[in-house]
mmCIF file of C-alpha atoms in Angstrom:
data_model
loop_
_atom_site.group_PDB
_atom_site.id
_atom_site.type_symbol
_atom_site.label_atom_id
_atom_site.label_comp_id
_atom_site.label_asym_id
_atom_site.label_seq_id
_atom_site.Cartn_x
_atom_site.Cartn_y
_atom_site.Cartn_z
ATOM 1 C CA UNK A 1 16.632 -5.340 -0.356
ATOM 2 C CA UNK A 2 13.334 -3.398 -0.613
ATOM 3 C CA UNK A 3 9.992 -4.783 0.060
ATOM 4 C CA UNK A 4 6.957 -2.807 0.500
ATOM 5 C CA UNK A 5 4.425 -1.881 2.999
ATOM 6 C CA UNK A 6 0.835 -0.527 1.972
ATOM 7 C CA UNK A 7 -2.678 -0.194 3.027
ATOM 8 C CA UNK A 8 -5.614 -0.616 0.640
ATOM 9 C CA UNK A 9 -9.350 0.237 0.623
ATOM 10 C CA UNK A 10 -12.183 -1.904 -0.140
ATOM 11 C CA UNK A 11 -13.773 -0.419 -3.204
ATOM 12 C CA UNK A 12 -16.523 -2.684 -3.718
ATOM 13 C CA UNK A 13 -19.396 -0.265 -4.453
ATOM 14 C CA UNK A 14 -21.799 -2.702 -2.587
ATOM 15 C CA UNK A 15 -20.075 -2.166 0.732
ATOM 16 C CA UNK A 16 -20.119 0.603 3.259
ATOM 17 C CA UNK A 17 -16.344 1.229 2.679
ATOM 18 C CA UNK A 18 -17.048 1.323 -0.978
ATOM 19 C CA UNK A 19 -19.112 4.293 -0.872
ATOM 20 C CA UNK A 20 -16.905 6.023 1.684
ATOM 21 C CA UNK A 21 -13.982 5.716 -0.435
ATOM 22 C CA UNK A 22 -15.464 5.881 -4.117
ATOM 23 C CA UNK A 23 -14.248 9.382 -4.346
ATOM 24 C CA UNK A 24 -10.529 9.446 -5.171
ATOM 25 C CA UNK A 25 -10.456 12.899 -3.352
ATOM 26 C CA UNK A 26 -10.826 11.067 -0.182
ATOM 27 C CA UNK A 27 -8.314 8.674 -0.744
ATOM 28 C CA UNK A 28 -5.935 11.292 -1.647
ATOM 29 C CA UNK A 29 -6.582 13.122 1.116
ATOM 30 C CA UNK A 30 -5.770 10.310 3.577
ATOM 31 C CA UNK A 31 -2.478 9.971 1.925
ATOM 32 C CA UNK A 32 -1.653 13.756 2.278
ATOM 33 C CA UNK A 33 -2.433 13.491 5.768
ATOM 34 C CA UNK A 34 0.052 10.923 6.634
ATOM 35 C CA UNK A 35 3.488 11.956 7.784
ATOM 36 C CA UNK A 36 5.198 8.775 6.561
ATOM 37 C CA UNK A 37 8.636 9.959 7.113
ATOM 38 C CA UNK A 38 7.660 10.052 10.726
ATOM 39 C CA UNK A 39 6.617 6.537 10.327
ATOM 40 C CA UNK A 40 9.775 5.407 8.653
ATOM 41 C CA UNK A 41 11.871 7.036 11.222
ATOM 42 C CA UNK A 42 9.806 6.262 14.384
ATOM 43 C CA UNK A 43 8.284 2.501 13.477
ATOM 44 C CA UNK A 44 11.245 1.350 11.083
ATOM 45 C CA UNK A 45 14.201 3.237 12.898
ATOM 46 C CA UNK A 46 15.143 4.782 9.380
ATOM 47 C CA UNK A 47 15.286 1.511 7.585
ATOM 48 C CA UNK A 48 12.866 2.431 5.017
ATOM 49 C CA UNK A 49 12.247 5.027 2.362
ATOM 50 C CA UNK A 50 9.001 6.980 1.591
ATOM 51 C CA UNK A 51 7.245 5.689 -1.462
ATOM 52 C CA UNK A 52 6.345 7.902 -4.274
ATOM 53 C CA UNK A 53 5.242 5.194 -6.513
ATOM 54 C CA UNK A 54 3.896 1.769 -6.566
ATOM 55 C CA UNK A 55 7.147 0.653 -8.139
ATOM 56 C CA UNK A 56 10.199 0.689 -6.074
ATOM 57 C CA UNK A 57 13.244 3.222 -7.065
ATOM 58 C CA UNK A 58 15.518 0.227 -7.622
ATOM 59 C CA UNK A 59 13.190 -1.114 -10.340
ATOM 60 C CA UNK A 60 13.894 -0.407 -14.174
ATOM 61 C CA UNK A 61 10.143 0.464 -14.490
ATOM 62 C CA UNK A 62 10.374 3.194 -11.781
ATOM 63 C CA UNK A 63 9.059 6.658 -12.768
ATOM 64 C CA UNK A 64 11.189 9.303 -11.045
ATOM 65 C CA UNK A 65 8.691 12.114 -11.319
ATOM 66 C CA UNK A 66 5.299 10.984 -10.082
ATOM 67 C CA UNK A 67 2.110 12.615 -11.221
ATOM 68 C CA UNK A 68 1.107 13.418 -7.720
ATOM 69 C CA UNK A 69 3.740 13.855 -5.136
ATOM 70 C CA UNK A 70 2.202 13.115 -1.794
ATOM 71 C CA UNK A 71 3.925 15.061 0.728
ATOM 72 C CA UNK A 72 2.880 15.499 4.299
ATOM 73 C CA UNK A 73 0.328 18.209 3.881
ATOM 74 C CA UNK A 74 -2.508 18.515 6.410
ATOM 75 C CA UNK A 75 -3.937 21.576 4.899
ATOM 76 C CA UNK A 76 -4.128 19.989 1.431
ATOM 77 C CA UNK A 77 -5.761 16.931 3.035
ATOM 78 C CA UNK A 78 -8.436 19.038 4.599
ATOM 79 C CA UNK A 79 -8.989 21.123 1.638
ATOM 80 C CA UNK A 80 -9.594 18.026 -0.460
ATOM 81 C CA UNK A 81 -12.130 16.841 2.185
ATOM 82 C CA UNK A 82 -13.905 19.999 2.328
ATOM 83 C CA UNK A 83 -13.917 20.420 -1.417
ATOM 84 C CA UNK A 84 -15.408 16.793 -1.698
ATOM 85 C CA UNK A 85 -18.196 17.793 0.644
ATOM 86 C CA UNK A 86 -17.121 16.075 3.735
ATOM 87 C CA UNK A 87 -17.801 18.466 6.489
ATOM 88 C CA UNK A 88 -17.001 18.111 10.225
ATOM 89 C CA UNK A 89 -19.863 17.688 12.551
ATOM 90 C CA UNK A 90 -20.355 18.627 16.130
ATOM 91 C CA UNK A 91 -18.173 15.597 17.324
ATOM 92 C CA UNK A 92 -15.357 16.685 14.875
ATOM 93 C CA UNK A 93 -15.917 13.795 12.532
ATOM 94 C CA UNK A 94 -16.723 14.317 8.960
ATOM 95 C CA UNK A 95 -19.777 13.423 7.217
ATOM 96 C CA UNK A 96 -21.558 13.538 3.953
ATOM 97 C CA UNK A 97 -25.091 12.389 3.034
ATOM 98 C CA UNK A 98 -25.579 11.155 6.400
ATOM 99 C CA UNK A 99 -22.598 8.877 6.029
ATOM 100 C CA UNK A 100 -19.697 9.280 8.828
ATOM 101 C CA UNK A 101 -16.333 9.057 7.589
ATOM 102 C CA UNK A 102 -15.486 6.471 10.080
ATOM 103 C CA UNK A 103 -13.817 2.832 9.262
ATOM 104 C CA UNK A 104 -11.932 0.143 10.541
ATOM 105 C CA UNK A 105 -8.378 -0.907 9.847
ATOM 106 C CA UNK A 106 -7.300 -4.614 9.928
ATOM 107 C CA UNK A 107 -3.743 -5.953 10.137
ATOM 108 C CA UNK A 108 -2.134 -9.014 11.536
ATOM 109 C CA UNK A 109 -1.883 -9.289 15.562
ATOM 110 C CA UNK A 110 1.753 -9.550 16.671
ATOM 111 C CA UNK A 111 3.401 -7.460 13.879
ATOM 112 C CA UNK A 112 4.666 -4.833 16.166
ATOM 113 C CA UNK A 113 5.481 -2.379 13.234
ATOM 114 C CA UNK A 114 2.053 -2.733 11.636
ATOM 115 C CA UNK A 115 0.334 -2.256 14.925
ATOM 116 C CA UNK A 116 2.307 0.713 15.462
ATOM 117 C CA UNK A 117 1.548 2.169 11.986
ATOM 118 C CA UNK A 118 -2.080 1.625 12.455
ATOM 119 C CA UNK A 119 -1.692 3.730 15.540
ATOM 120 C CA UNK A 120 0.108 6.616 13.691
ATOM 121 C CA UNK A 121 -2.538 6.434 10.958
ATOM 122 C CA UNK A 122 -5.393 6.570 13.537
ATOM 123 C CA UNK A 123 -4.046 9.721 14.612
ATOM 124 C CA UNK A 124 -2.899 11.308 11.722
ATOM 125 C CA UNK A 125 -6.590 10.824 10.211
ATOM 126 C CA UNK A 126 -8.416 11.991 13.461
ATOM 127 C CA UNK A 127 -6.364 15.375 13.007
ATOM 128 C CA UNK A 128 -8.384 15.974 9.829
ATOM 129 C CA UNK A 129 -11.716 14.713 11.170
ATOM 130 C CA UNK A 130 -11.570 10.856 10.238
ATOM 131 C CA UNK A 131 -12.262 8.312 12.564
ATOM 132 C CA UNK A 132 -10.209 5.091 11.765
ATOM 133 C CA UNK A 133 -10.113 2.236 14.293
ATOM 134 C CA UNK A 134 -7.321 -0.416 14.408
ATOM 135 C CA UNK A 135 -8.534 -3.880 14.440
ATOM 136 C CA UNK A 136 -5.976 -6.784 15.077
ATOM 137 C CA UNK A 137 -6.721 -10.267 13.548
ATOM 138 C CA UNK A 138 -4.682 -13.578 13.080
ATOM 139 C CA UNK A 139 -2.709 -13.639 9.976
ATOM 140 C CA UNK A 140 -4.899 -16.445 8.256
ATOM 141 C CA UNK A 141 -7.936 -14.191 9.038
ATOM 142 C CA UNK A 142 -6.327 -11.403 7.328
ATOM 143 C CA UNK A 143 -5.328 -13.531 4.293
ATOM 144 C CA UNK A 144 -8.894 -14.842 3.982
ATOM 145 C CA UNK A 145 -10.477 -11.175 4.416
ATOM 146 C CA UNK A 146 -8.102 -10.001 1.305
ATOM 147 C CA UNK A 147 -8.626 -12.732 -0.978
ATOM 148 C CA UNK A 148 -12.010 -14.159 -0.150
ATOM 149 C CA UNK A 149 -14.407 -12.555 2.420
ATOM 150 C CA UNK A 150 -13.743 -8.966 1.590
ATOM 151 C CA UNK A 151 -15.865 -7.349 4.378
ATOM 152 C CA UNK A 152 -12.809 -5.446 5.522
ATOM 153 C CA UNK A 153 -12.730 -1.434 5.316
ATOM 154 C CA UNK A 154 -8.874 -0.985 5.070
ATOM 155 C CA UNK A 155 -6.211 -3.509 5.306
ATOM 156 C CA UNK A 156 -2.394 -3.196 6.180
ATOM 157 C CA UNK A 157 0.189 -5.539 4.613
ATOM 158 C CA UNK A 158 3.478 -6.136 3.266
ATOM 159 C CA UNK A 159 4.355 -7.587 -0.181
ATOM 160 C CA UNK A 160 7.300 -8.516 -2.242
ATOM 161 C CA UNK A 161 7.932 -9.454 -5.745
ATOM 162 C CA UNK A 162 10.608 -10.910 -8.092
ATOM 163 C CA UNK A 163 12.803 -8.929 -10.611
ATOM 164 C CA UNK A 164 9.924 -8.293 -12.807
ATOM 165 C CA UNK A 165 7.525 -5.371 -12.165
ATOM 166 C CA UNK A 166 4.543 -6.900 -13.085
ATOM 167 C CA UNK A 167 1.758 -6.133 -10.443
ATOM 168 C CA UNK A 168 -1.018 -7.538 -12.096
ATOM 169 C CA UNK A 169 -2.011 -9.916 -9.247
ATOM 170 C CA UNK A 170 -2.630 -6.823 -7.157
ATOM 171 C CA UNK A 171 -4.386 -4.456 -9.469
ATOM 172 C CA UNK A 172 -5.616 -6.131 -12.528
ATOM 173 C CA UNK A 173 -9.419 -6.412 -12.455
ATOM 174 C CA UNK A 174 -9.426 -10.161 -13.323
ATOM 175 C CA UNK A 175 -8.067 -10.718 -9.975
ATOM 176 C CA UNK A 176 -11.023 -9.019 -8.100
ATOM 177 C CA UNK A 177 -12.615 -12.395 -7.957
ATOM 178 C CA UNK A 178 -12.800 -14.571 -4.789
ATOM 179 C CA UNK A 179 -9.115 -16.021 -4.459
ATOM 180 C CA UNK A 180 -7.384 -13.091 -6.342
ATOM 181 C CA UNK A 181 -5.121 -10.709 -4.519
ATOM 182 C CA UNK A 182 -6.805 -7.494 -5.687
ATOM 183 C CA UNK A 183 -8.835 -7.585 -2.609
ATOM 184 C CA UNK A 184 -9.401 -3.732 -2.861
ATOM 185 C CA UNK A 185 -11.550 -4.365 -5.832
ATOM 186 C CA UNK A 186 -9.881 -1.730 -7.859
ATOM 187 C CA UNK A 187 -10.703 -1.390 -11.578
ATOM 188 C CA UNK A 188 -9.226 0.722 -14.296
ATOM 189 C CA UNK A 189 -9.425 -0.285 -18.014
ATOM 190 C CA UNK A 190 -6.311 1.754 -19.068
ATOM 191 C CA UNK A 191 -4.320 -0.601 -17.283
ATOM 192 C CA UNK A 192 10.006 -5.252 -25.709
ATOM 193 C CA UNK A 193 11.265 -3.508 -22.563
ATOM 194 C CA UNK A 194 11.142 0.198 -23.401
ATOM 195 C CA UNK A 195 7.593 -0.090 -24.231
ATOM 196 C CA UNK A 196 6.867 -1.792 -21.199
ATOM 197 C CA UNK A 197 8.427 1.075 -19.300
ATOM 198 C CA UNK A 198 6.191 3.598 -21.082
ATOM 199 C CA UNK A 199 3.064 1.418 -19.922
ATOM 200 C CA UNK A 200 4.391 1.079 -16.423
ATOM 201 C CA UNK A 201 4.873 4.784 -16.204
ATOM 202 C CA UNK A 202 1.322 5.088 -17.453
ATOM 203 C CA UNK A 203 0.439 2.713 -14.537
ATOM 204 C CA UNK A 204 2.128 4.734 -12.066
ATOM 205 C CA UNK A 205 0.468 7.888 -13.065
ATOM 206 C CA UNK A 206 -2.812 6.170 -12.725
ATOM 207 C CA UNK A 207 -2.040 4.586 -9.179
ATOM 208 C CA UNK A 208 -0.728 8.218 -8.236
ATOM 209 C CA UNK A 209 -4.059 9.703 -9.116
ATOM 210 C CA UNK A 210 -6.417 6.733 -8.001
ATOM 211 C CA UNK A 211 -4.520 5.554 -4.975
ATOM 212 C CA UNK A 212 -6.621 2.607 -4.275
ATOM 213 C CA UNK A 213 -3.831 1.088 -1.991
ATOM 214 C CA UNK A 214 -1.045 3.342 -1.185
ATOM 215 C CA UNK A 215 2.314 2.266 -0.775
ATOM 216 C CA UNK A 216 3.422 3.825 2.629
ATOM 217 C CA UNK A 217 7.201 3.069 2.230
ATOM 218 C CA UNK A 218 9.860 0.614 0.853
ATOM 219 C CA UNK A 219 11.416 -1.494 3.573
ATOM 220 C CA UNK A 220 14.975 -2.154 3.448
ATOM 221 C CA UNK A 221 17.058 -5.246 5.017
ATOM 222 C CA UNK A 222 20.434 -6.834 4.840
ATOM 223 C CA UNK A 223 21.309 -9.918 3.651
ATOM 224 C CA UNK A 224 24.370 -12.177 4.020
ATOM 225 C CA UNK A 225 25.504 -15.133 2.319
ATOM 226 C CA UNK A 226 28.598 -17.656 2.350
ATOM 227 C CA UNK A 227 31.056 -17.160 -0.617
ATOM 228 C CA UNK A 228 30.253 -20.573 -1.618
ATOM 229 C CA UNK A 229 26.816 -19.569 -2.566
ATOM 230 C CA UNK A 230 26.525 -18.602 -6.274
ATOM 231 C CA UNK A 231 23.661 -17.441 -8.477
ATOM 232 C CA UNK A 232 21.814 -15.142 -6.137
ATOM 233 C CA UNK A 233 19.670 -12.704 -8.245
ATOM 234 C CA UNK A 234 17.634 -10.616 -5.705
ATOM 235 C CA UNK A 235 14.736 -8.686 -7.175
ATOM 236 C CA UNK A 236 13.463 -5.076 -6.874
ATOM 237 C CA UNK A 237 10.919 -6.411 -4.352
ATOM 238 C CA UNK A 238 12.251 -9.079 -1.829
ATOM 239 C CA UNK A 239 12.161 -10.560 1.535
ATOM 240 C CA UNK A 240 13.850 -13.483 2.739
ATOM 241 C CA UNK A 241 10.640 -15.607 3.731
ATOM 242 C CA UNK A 242 9.541 -16.295 0.215
ATOM 243 C CA UNK A 243 13.062 -16.623 -1.502
ATOM 244 C CA UNK A 244 11.677 -16.224 -5.196
ATOM 245 C CA UNK A 245 15.140 -16.190 -6.272
ATOM 246 C CA UNK A 246 16.429 -19.573 -4.695
ATOM 247 C CA UNK A 247 15.512 -21.676 -7.725
ATOM 248 C CA UNK A 248 18.707 -20.292 -9.226
ATOM 249 C CA UNK A 249 21.123 -20.812 -6.416
ATOM 250 C CA UNK A 250 23.902 -23.186 -6.203
ATOM 251 C CA UNK A 251 26.828 -23.928 -3.998
ATOM 252 C CA UNK A 252 30.388 -24.583 -4.833
ATOM 253 C CA UNK A 253 32.792 -26.717 -2.936
ATOM 254 C CA UNK A 254 34.700 -23.788 -1.461
ATOM 255 C CA UNK A 255 38.036 -24.709 -3.384
#
């Protein structure tokens, strides 16, 4: 059952990070520079699928032809940064208008997969002239950074949903307030089932172009349950920890 792992930029224009990442060309370049299949293979031992959308392939809302397909393309990444005016200095780090393209990346200490991912991201971005420094903090601190404090530059986490593909908690502008899950401060004004699918396809196009918080991969896992357990209805996004499907589960007497 897929969950997803993603990183998000702080897009608050009042922060240093917000100034670094304001241009979507920078965000696009960073995603093109990541060899995400390498992350799936080396960090998750093949148990995952590179994400081409913010919706998983198992969702009815999934658009199978993304507006922008982010394959691993270092040359494309460098071209985007060059075109956006970020030039390499003598130290190899890109800069523009006196601002260096360097930032911190936070995730929760002890999560070995995410720690390894940050190392891969650090090296991948160094290869195109970007200095990204991993910073490991405790999980409660990470949550506070995302929903309240918001002094981070970039955070890396995982998430899961129920059957419905509504991702408003992560991307709707109303959730940029303290306590909301739109910690990236992303805002875009354009954001019966057939009609919803059309709107979700538009949503995926916007997210493909704007890339405020790229989904790196959809994780996969294996679930097992006793034949006495009935009513399981796993969603498109899921992980065992939060059990959003458990309210409908019941157990027979086994006869």
